[in-house]
PDB file of C-alpha atoms in Angstrom:
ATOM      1  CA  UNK Z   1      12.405 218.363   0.183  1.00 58.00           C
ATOM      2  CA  UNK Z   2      15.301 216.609   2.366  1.00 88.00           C
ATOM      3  CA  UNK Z   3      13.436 217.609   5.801  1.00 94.00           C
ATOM      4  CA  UNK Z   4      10.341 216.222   4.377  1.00 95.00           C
ATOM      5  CA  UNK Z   5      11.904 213.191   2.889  1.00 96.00           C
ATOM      6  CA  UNK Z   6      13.460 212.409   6.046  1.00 96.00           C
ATOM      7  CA  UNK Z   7      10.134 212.913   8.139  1.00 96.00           C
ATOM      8  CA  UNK Z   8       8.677 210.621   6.187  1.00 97.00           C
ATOM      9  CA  UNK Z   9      11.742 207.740   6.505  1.00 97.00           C
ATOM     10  CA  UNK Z  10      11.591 208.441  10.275  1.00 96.00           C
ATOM     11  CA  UNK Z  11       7.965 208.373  10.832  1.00 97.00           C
ATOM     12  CA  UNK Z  12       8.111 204.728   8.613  1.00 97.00           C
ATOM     13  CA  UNK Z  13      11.027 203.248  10.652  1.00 97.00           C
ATOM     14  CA  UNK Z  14       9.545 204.914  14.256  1.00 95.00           C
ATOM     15  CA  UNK Z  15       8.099 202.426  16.486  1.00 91.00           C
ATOM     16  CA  UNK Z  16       4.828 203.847  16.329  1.00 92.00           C
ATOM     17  CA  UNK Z  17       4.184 202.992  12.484  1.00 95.00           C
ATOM     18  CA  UNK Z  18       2.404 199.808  12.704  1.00 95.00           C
ATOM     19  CA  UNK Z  19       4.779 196.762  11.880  1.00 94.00           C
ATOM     20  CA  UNK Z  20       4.121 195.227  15.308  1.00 91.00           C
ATOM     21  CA  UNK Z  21       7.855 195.013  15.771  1.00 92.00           C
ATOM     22  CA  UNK Z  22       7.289 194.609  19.668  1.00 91.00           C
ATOM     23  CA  UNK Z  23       6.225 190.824  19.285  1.00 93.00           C
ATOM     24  CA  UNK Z  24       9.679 189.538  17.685  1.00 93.00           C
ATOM     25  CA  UNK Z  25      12.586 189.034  19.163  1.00 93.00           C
ATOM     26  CA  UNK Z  26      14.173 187.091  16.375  1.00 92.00           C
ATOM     27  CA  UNK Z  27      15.336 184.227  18.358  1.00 92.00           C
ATOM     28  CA  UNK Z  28      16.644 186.707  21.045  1.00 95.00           C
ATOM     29  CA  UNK Z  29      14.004 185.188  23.333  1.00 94.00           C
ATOM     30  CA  UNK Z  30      15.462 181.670  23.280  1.00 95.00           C
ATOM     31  CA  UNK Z  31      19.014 182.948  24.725  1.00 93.00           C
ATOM     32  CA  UNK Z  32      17.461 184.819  26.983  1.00 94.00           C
ATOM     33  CA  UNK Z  33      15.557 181.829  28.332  1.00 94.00           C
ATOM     34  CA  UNK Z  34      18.083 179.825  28.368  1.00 94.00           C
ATOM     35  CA  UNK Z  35      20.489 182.110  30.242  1.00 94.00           C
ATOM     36  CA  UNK Z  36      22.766 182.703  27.431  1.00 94.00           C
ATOM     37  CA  UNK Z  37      21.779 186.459  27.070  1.00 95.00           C
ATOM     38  CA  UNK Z  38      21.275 187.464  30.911  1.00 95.00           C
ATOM     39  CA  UNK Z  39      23.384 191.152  31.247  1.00 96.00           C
ATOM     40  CA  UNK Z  40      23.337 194.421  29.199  1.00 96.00           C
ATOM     41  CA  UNK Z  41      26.756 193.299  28.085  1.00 97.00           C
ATOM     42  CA  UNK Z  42      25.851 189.948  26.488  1.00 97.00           C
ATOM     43  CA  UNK Z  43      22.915 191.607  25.074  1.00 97.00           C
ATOM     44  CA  UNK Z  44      24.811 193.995  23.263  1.00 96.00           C
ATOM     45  CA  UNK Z  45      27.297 191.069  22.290  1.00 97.00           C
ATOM     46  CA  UNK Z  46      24.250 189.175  20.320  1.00 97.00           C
ATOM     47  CA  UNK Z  47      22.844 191.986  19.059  1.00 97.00           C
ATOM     48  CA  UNK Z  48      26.689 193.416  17.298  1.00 97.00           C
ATOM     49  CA  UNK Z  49      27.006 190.093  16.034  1.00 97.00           C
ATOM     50  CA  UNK Z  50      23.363 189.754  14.497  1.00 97.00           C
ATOM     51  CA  UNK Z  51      24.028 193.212  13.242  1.00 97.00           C
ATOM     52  CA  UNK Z  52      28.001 192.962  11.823  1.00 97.00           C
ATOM     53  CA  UNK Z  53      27.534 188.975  10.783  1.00 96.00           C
ATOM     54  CA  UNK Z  54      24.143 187.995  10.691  1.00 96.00           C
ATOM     55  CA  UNK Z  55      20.161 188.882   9.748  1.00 96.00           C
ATOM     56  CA  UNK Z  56      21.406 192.394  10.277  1.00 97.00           C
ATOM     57  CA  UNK Z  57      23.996 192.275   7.467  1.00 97.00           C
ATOM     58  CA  UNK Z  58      21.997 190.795   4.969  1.00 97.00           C
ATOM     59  CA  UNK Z  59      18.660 193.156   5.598  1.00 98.00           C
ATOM     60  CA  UNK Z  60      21.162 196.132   5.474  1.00 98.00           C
ATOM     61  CA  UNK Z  61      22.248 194.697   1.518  1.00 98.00           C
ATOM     62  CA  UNK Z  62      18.981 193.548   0.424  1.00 98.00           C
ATOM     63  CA  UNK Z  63      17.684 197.392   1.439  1.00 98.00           C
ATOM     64  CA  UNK Z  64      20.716 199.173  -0.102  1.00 98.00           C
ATOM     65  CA  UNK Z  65      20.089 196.697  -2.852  1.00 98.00           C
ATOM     66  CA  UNK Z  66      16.434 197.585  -3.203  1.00 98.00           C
ATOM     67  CA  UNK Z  67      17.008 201.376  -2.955  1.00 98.00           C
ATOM     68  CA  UNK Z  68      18.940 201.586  -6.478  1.00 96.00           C
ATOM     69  CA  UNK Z  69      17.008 202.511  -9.076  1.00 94.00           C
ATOM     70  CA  UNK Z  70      17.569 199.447 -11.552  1.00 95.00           C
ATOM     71  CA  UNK Z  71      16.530 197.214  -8.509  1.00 97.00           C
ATOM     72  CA  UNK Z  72      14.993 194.102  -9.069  1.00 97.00           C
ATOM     73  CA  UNK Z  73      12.395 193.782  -6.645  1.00 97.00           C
ATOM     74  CA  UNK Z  74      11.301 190.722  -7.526  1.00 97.00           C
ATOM     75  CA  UNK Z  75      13.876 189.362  -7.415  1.00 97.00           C
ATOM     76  CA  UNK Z  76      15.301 191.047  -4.409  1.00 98.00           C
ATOM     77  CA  UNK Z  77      12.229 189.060  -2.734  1.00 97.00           C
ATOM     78  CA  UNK Z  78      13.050 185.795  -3.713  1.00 97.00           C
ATOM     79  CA  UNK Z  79      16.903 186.486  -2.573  1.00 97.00           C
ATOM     80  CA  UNK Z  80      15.349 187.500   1.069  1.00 97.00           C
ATOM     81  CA  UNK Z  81      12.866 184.758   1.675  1.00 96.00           C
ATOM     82  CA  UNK Z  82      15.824 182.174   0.624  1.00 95.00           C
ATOM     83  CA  UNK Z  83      18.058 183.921   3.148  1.00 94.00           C
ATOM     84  CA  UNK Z  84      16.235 183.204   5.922  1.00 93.00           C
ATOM     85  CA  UNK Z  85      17.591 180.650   7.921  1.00 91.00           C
ATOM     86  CA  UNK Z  86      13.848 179.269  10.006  1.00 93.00           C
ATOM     87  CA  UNK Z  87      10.683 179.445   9.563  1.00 95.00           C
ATOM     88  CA  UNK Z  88      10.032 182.119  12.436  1.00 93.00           C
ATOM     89  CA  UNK Z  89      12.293 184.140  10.244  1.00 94.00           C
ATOM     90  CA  UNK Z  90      10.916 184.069   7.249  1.00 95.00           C
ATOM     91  CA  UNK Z  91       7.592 184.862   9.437  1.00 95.00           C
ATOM     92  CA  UNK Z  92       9.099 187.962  10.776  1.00 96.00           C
ATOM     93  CA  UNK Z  93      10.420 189.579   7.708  1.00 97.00           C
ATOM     94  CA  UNK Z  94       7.557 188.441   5.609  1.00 97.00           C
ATOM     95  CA  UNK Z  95       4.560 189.859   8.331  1.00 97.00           C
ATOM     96  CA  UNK Z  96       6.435 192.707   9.096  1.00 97.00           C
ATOM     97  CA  UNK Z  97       6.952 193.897   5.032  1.00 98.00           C
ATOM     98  CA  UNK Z  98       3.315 193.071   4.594  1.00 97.00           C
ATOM     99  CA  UNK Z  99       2.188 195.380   7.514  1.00 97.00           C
ATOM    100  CA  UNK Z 100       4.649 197.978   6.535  1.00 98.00           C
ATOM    101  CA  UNK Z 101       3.170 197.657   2.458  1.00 98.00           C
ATOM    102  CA  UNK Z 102      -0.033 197.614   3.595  1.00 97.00           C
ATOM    103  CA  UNK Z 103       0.157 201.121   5.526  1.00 97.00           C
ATOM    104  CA  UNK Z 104       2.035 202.846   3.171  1.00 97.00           C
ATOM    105  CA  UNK Z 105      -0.561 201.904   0.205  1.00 97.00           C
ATOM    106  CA  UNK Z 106      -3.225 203.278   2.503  1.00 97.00           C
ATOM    107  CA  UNK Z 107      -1.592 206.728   3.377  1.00 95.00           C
ATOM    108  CA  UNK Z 108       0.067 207.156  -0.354  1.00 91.00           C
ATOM    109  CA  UNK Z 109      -2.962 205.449  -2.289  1.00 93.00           C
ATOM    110  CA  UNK Z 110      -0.236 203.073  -3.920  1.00 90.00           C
ATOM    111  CA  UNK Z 111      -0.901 199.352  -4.716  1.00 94.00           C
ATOM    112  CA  UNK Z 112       2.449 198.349  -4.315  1.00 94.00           C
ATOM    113  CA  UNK Z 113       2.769 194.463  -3.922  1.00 96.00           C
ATOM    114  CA  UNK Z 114       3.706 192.800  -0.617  1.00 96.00           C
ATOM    115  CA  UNK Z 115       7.521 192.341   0.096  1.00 97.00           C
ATOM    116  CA  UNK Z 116      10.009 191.306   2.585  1.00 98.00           C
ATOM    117  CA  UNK Z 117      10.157 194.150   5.252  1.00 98.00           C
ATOM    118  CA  UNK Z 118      13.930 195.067   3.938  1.00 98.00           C
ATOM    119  CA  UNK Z 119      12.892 194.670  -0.195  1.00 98.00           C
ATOM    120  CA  UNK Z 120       9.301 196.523   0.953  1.00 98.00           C
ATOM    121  CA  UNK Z 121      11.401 199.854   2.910  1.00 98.00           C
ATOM    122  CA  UNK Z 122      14.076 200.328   0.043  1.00 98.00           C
ATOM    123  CA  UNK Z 123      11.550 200.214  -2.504  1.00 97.00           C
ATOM    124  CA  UNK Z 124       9.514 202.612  -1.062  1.00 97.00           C
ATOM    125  CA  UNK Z 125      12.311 205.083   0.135  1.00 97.00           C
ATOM    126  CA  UNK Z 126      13.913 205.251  -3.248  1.00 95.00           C
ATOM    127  CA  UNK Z 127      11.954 208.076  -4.067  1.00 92.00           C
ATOM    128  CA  UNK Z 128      12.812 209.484  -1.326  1.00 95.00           C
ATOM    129  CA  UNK Z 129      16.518 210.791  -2.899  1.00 95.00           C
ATOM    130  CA  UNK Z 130      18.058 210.819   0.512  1.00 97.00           C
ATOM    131  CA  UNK Z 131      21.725 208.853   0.663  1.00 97.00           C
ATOM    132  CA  UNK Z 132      21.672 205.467   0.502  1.00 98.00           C
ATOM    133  CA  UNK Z 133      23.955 204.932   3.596  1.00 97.00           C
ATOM    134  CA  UNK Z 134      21.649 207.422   5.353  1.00 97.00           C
ATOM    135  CA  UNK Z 135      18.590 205.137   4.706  1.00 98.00           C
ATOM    136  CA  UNK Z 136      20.196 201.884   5.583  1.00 98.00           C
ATOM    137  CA  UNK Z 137      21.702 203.076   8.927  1.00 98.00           C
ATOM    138  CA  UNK Z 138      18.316 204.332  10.360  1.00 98.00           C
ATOM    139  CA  UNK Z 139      16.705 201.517   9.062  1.00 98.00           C
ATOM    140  CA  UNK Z 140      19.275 199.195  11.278  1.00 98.00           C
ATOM    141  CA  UNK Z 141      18.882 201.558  14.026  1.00 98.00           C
ATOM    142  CA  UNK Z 142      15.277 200.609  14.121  1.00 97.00           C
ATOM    143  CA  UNK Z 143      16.159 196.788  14.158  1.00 97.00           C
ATOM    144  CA  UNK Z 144      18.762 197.001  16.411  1.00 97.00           C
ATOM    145  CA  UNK Z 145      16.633 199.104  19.131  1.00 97.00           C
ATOM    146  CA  UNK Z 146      13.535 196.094  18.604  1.00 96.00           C
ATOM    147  CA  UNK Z 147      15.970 193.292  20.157  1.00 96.00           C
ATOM    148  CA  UNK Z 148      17.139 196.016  22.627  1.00 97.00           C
ATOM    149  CA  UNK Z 149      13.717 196.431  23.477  1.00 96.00           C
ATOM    150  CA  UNK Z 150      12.611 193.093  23.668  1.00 95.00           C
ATOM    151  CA  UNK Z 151      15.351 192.571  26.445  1.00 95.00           C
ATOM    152  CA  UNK Z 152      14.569 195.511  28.221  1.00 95.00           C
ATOM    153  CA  UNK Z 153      11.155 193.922  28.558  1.00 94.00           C
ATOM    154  CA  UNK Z 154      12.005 190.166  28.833  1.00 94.00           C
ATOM    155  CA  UNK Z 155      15.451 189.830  31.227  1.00 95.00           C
ATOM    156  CA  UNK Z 156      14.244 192.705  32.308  1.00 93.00           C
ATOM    157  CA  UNK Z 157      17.200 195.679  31.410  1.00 91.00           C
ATOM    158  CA  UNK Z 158      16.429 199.190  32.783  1.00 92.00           C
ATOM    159  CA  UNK Z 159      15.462 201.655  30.076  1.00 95.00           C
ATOM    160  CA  UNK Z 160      19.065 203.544  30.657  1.00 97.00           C
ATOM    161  CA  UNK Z 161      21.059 200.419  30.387  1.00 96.00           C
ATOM    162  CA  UNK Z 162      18.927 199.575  27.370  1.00 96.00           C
ATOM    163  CA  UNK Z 163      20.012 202.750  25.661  1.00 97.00           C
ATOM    164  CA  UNK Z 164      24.071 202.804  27.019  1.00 98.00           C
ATOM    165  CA  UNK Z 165      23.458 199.208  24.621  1.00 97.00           C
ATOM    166  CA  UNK Z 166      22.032 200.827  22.088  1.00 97.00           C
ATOM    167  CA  UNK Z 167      24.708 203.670  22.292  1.00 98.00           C
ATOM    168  CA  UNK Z 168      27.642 201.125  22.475  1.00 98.00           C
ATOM    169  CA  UNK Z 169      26.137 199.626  18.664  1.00 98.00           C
ATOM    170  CA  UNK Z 170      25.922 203.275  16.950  1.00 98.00           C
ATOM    171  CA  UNK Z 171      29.282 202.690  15.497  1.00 98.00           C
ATOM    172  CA  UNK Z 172      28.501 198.936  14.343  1.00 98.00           C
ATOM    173  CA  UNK Z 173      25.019 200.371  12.727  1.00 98.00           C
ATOM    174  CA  UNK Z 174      27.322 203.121  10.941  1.00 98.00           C
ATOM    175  CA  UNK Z 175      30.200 200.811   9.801  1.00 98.00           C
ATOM    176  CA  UNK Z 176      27.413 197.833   8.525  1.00 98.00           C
ATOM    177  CA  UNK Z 177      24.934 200.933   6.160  1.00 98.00           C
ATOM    178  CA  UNK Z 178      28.806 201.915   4.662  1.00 97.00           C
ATOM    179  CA  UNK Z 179      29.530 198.231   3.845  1.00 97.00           C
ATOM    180  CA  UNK Z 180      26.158 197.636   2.733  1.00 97.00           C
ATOM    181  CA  UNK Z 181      26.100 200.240   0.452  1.00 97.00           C
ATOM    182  CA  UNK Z 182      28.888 199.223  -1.661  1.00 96.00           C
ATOM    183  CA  UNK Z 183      27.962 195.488  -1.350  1.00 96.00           C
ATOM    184  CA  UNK Z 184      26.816 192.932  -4.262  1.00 92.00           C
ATOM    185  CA  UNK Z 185      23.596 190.923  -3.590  1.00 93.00           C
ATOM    186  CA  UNK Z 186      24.749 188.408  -5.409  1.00 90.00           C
ATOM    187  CA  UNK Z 187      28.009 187.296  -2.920  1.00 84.00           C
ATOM    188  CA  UNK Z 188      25.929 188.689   0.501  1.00 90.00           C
ATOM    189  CA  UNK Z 189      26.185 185.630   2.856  1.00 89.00           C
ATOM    190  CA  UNK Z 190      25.069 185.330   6.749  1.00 91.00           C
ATOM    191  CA  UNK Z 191      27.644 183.857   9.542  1.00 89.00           C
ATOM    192  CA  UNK Z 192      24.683 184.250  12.199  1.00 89.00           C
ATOM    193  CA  UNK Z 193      25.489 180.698  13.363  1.00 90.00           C
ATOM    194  CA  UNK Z 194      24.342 181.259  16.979  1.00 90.00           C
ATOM    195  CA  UNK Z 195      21.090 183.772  16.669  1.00 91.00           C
ATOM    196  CA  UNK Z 196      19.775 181.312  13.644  1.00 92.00           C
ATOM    197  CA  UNK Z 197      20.194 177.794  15.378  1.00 93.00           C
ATOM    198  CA  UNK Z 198      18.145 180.063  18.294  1.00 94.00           C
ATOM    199  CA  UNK Z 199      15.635 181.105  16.002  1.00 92.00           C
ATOM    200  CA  UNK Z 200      15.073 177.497  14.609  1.00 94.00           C
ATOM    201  CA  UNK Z 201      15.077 176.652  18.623  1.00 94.00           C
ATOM    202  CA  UNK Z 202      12.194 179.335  19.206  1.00 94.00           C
ATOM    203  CA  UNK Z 203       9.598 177.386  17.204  1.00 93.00           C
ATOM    204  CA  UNK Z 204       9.500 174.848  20.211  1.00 94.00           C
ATOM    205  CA  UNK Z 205       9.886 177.146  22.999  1.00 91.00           C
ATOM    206  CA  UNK Z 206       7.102 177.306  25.542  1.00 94.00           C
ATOM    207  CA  UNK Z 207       6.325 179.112  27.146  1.00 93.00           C
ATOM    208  CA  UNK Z 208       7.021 182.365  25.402  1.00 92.00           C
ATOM    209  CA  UNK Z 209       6.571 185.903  25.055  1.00 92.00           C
ATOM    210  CA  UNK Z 210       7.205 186.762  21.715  1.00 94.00           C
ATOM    211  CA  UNK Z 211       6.310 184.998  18.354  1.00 89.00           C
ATOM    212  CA  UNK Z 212      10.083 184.591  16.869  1.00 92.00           C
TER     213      UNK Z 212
END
């Protein structure tokens, strides 16, 4: 049951289920542009700080919030659309839970409701009965390698400095699911100062590549 549990988390959270994760860069793209983010290093700078401070943070305690079996959902919804800090955001988490709903209804037969994509994955690997911290830290992993990504592409990063990056954050990813884990919803709070103004900042950018 654990191998199969965990197929089915990693096959959700691998780039080839269809959340369309490529196309945001959530507000990466506008320090990039503006030669803010130019080197692997700086890269892996924004994205630690997204990650340990930021978006990151709170998507790692909405999903360890939604994983819990007297979860609110509903709730849990409200608390992530409120948390986003633009408009692109609110975009990115609300497209991506929609496409991520709307493929797991299909495969499982479900009619679960639309949800933010954090509120959307917890609900839907609670069931699952794998660890909690387990969940959330593959989950970031995912996140964290889509910004890589979009660098790679966009600066352009070679593939093996995009993955020494990705390397470098492992212990960030594993420190954030622990936190997470043990954290209250109800005191969660974002620092993401920098990455947010960018994101607000992306809505007038032109041209661009990606659509946050």
């Amino acid at each position: 049951m654990t191998v199969a549990a965990r197929l089915t988390l990693a096959r959700w959270l691998s780039p080839a289920f269809p959340l369309g994760s490529f196309a945001y860069s959530h507000g990466l793209e506008t320090a990039m542009a503006d030669g803010r983010v130019v080197t692997a290093a700086q890269v892996g700078d924004w994205v630690s700080d997204v990650l340990r401070f930021g978006s990151g943070w709170v998507d790692a305690v909405l999903l360890a919030s939604a994983l819990r079996a007297d979860a609110d959902h509903a709730a849990l919804t409200d608390t992530a659309r409120a948390m986003a800090a633009s408009r692109e955001r609110c975009q990115e988490t609300s497209d991506q839970g929609a496409a991520f709903v709307r493929t797991v209804n299909a495969v499982a037969g479900q009619t679960a409701p639309a949800a933010p994509l954090p509120v959307a994955v917890g609900r839907a690997a609670g069931g699952l009965g794998l660890p909690p911290d387990e969940v959330v830290a593959l989950y970031l992993n995912a996140f964290v390698t889509a910004l890589v990504q979009a660098a790679v592409r966009f600066i352009p990063l070679g593939q093996t400095e995009g993955q020494a990056v990705l390397a470098r954050l492992a212990p960030d990813i594993a420190a954030v699911a622990g936190r997470a884990v043990a954290a209250d919803i109800e005191n969660v709070v974002s620092a993401g100062f920098g990455a947010d103004l960018s994101a607000m900042e992306h809505e007038t950018l032109q041209p661009r590549i990606f659509l946050t």
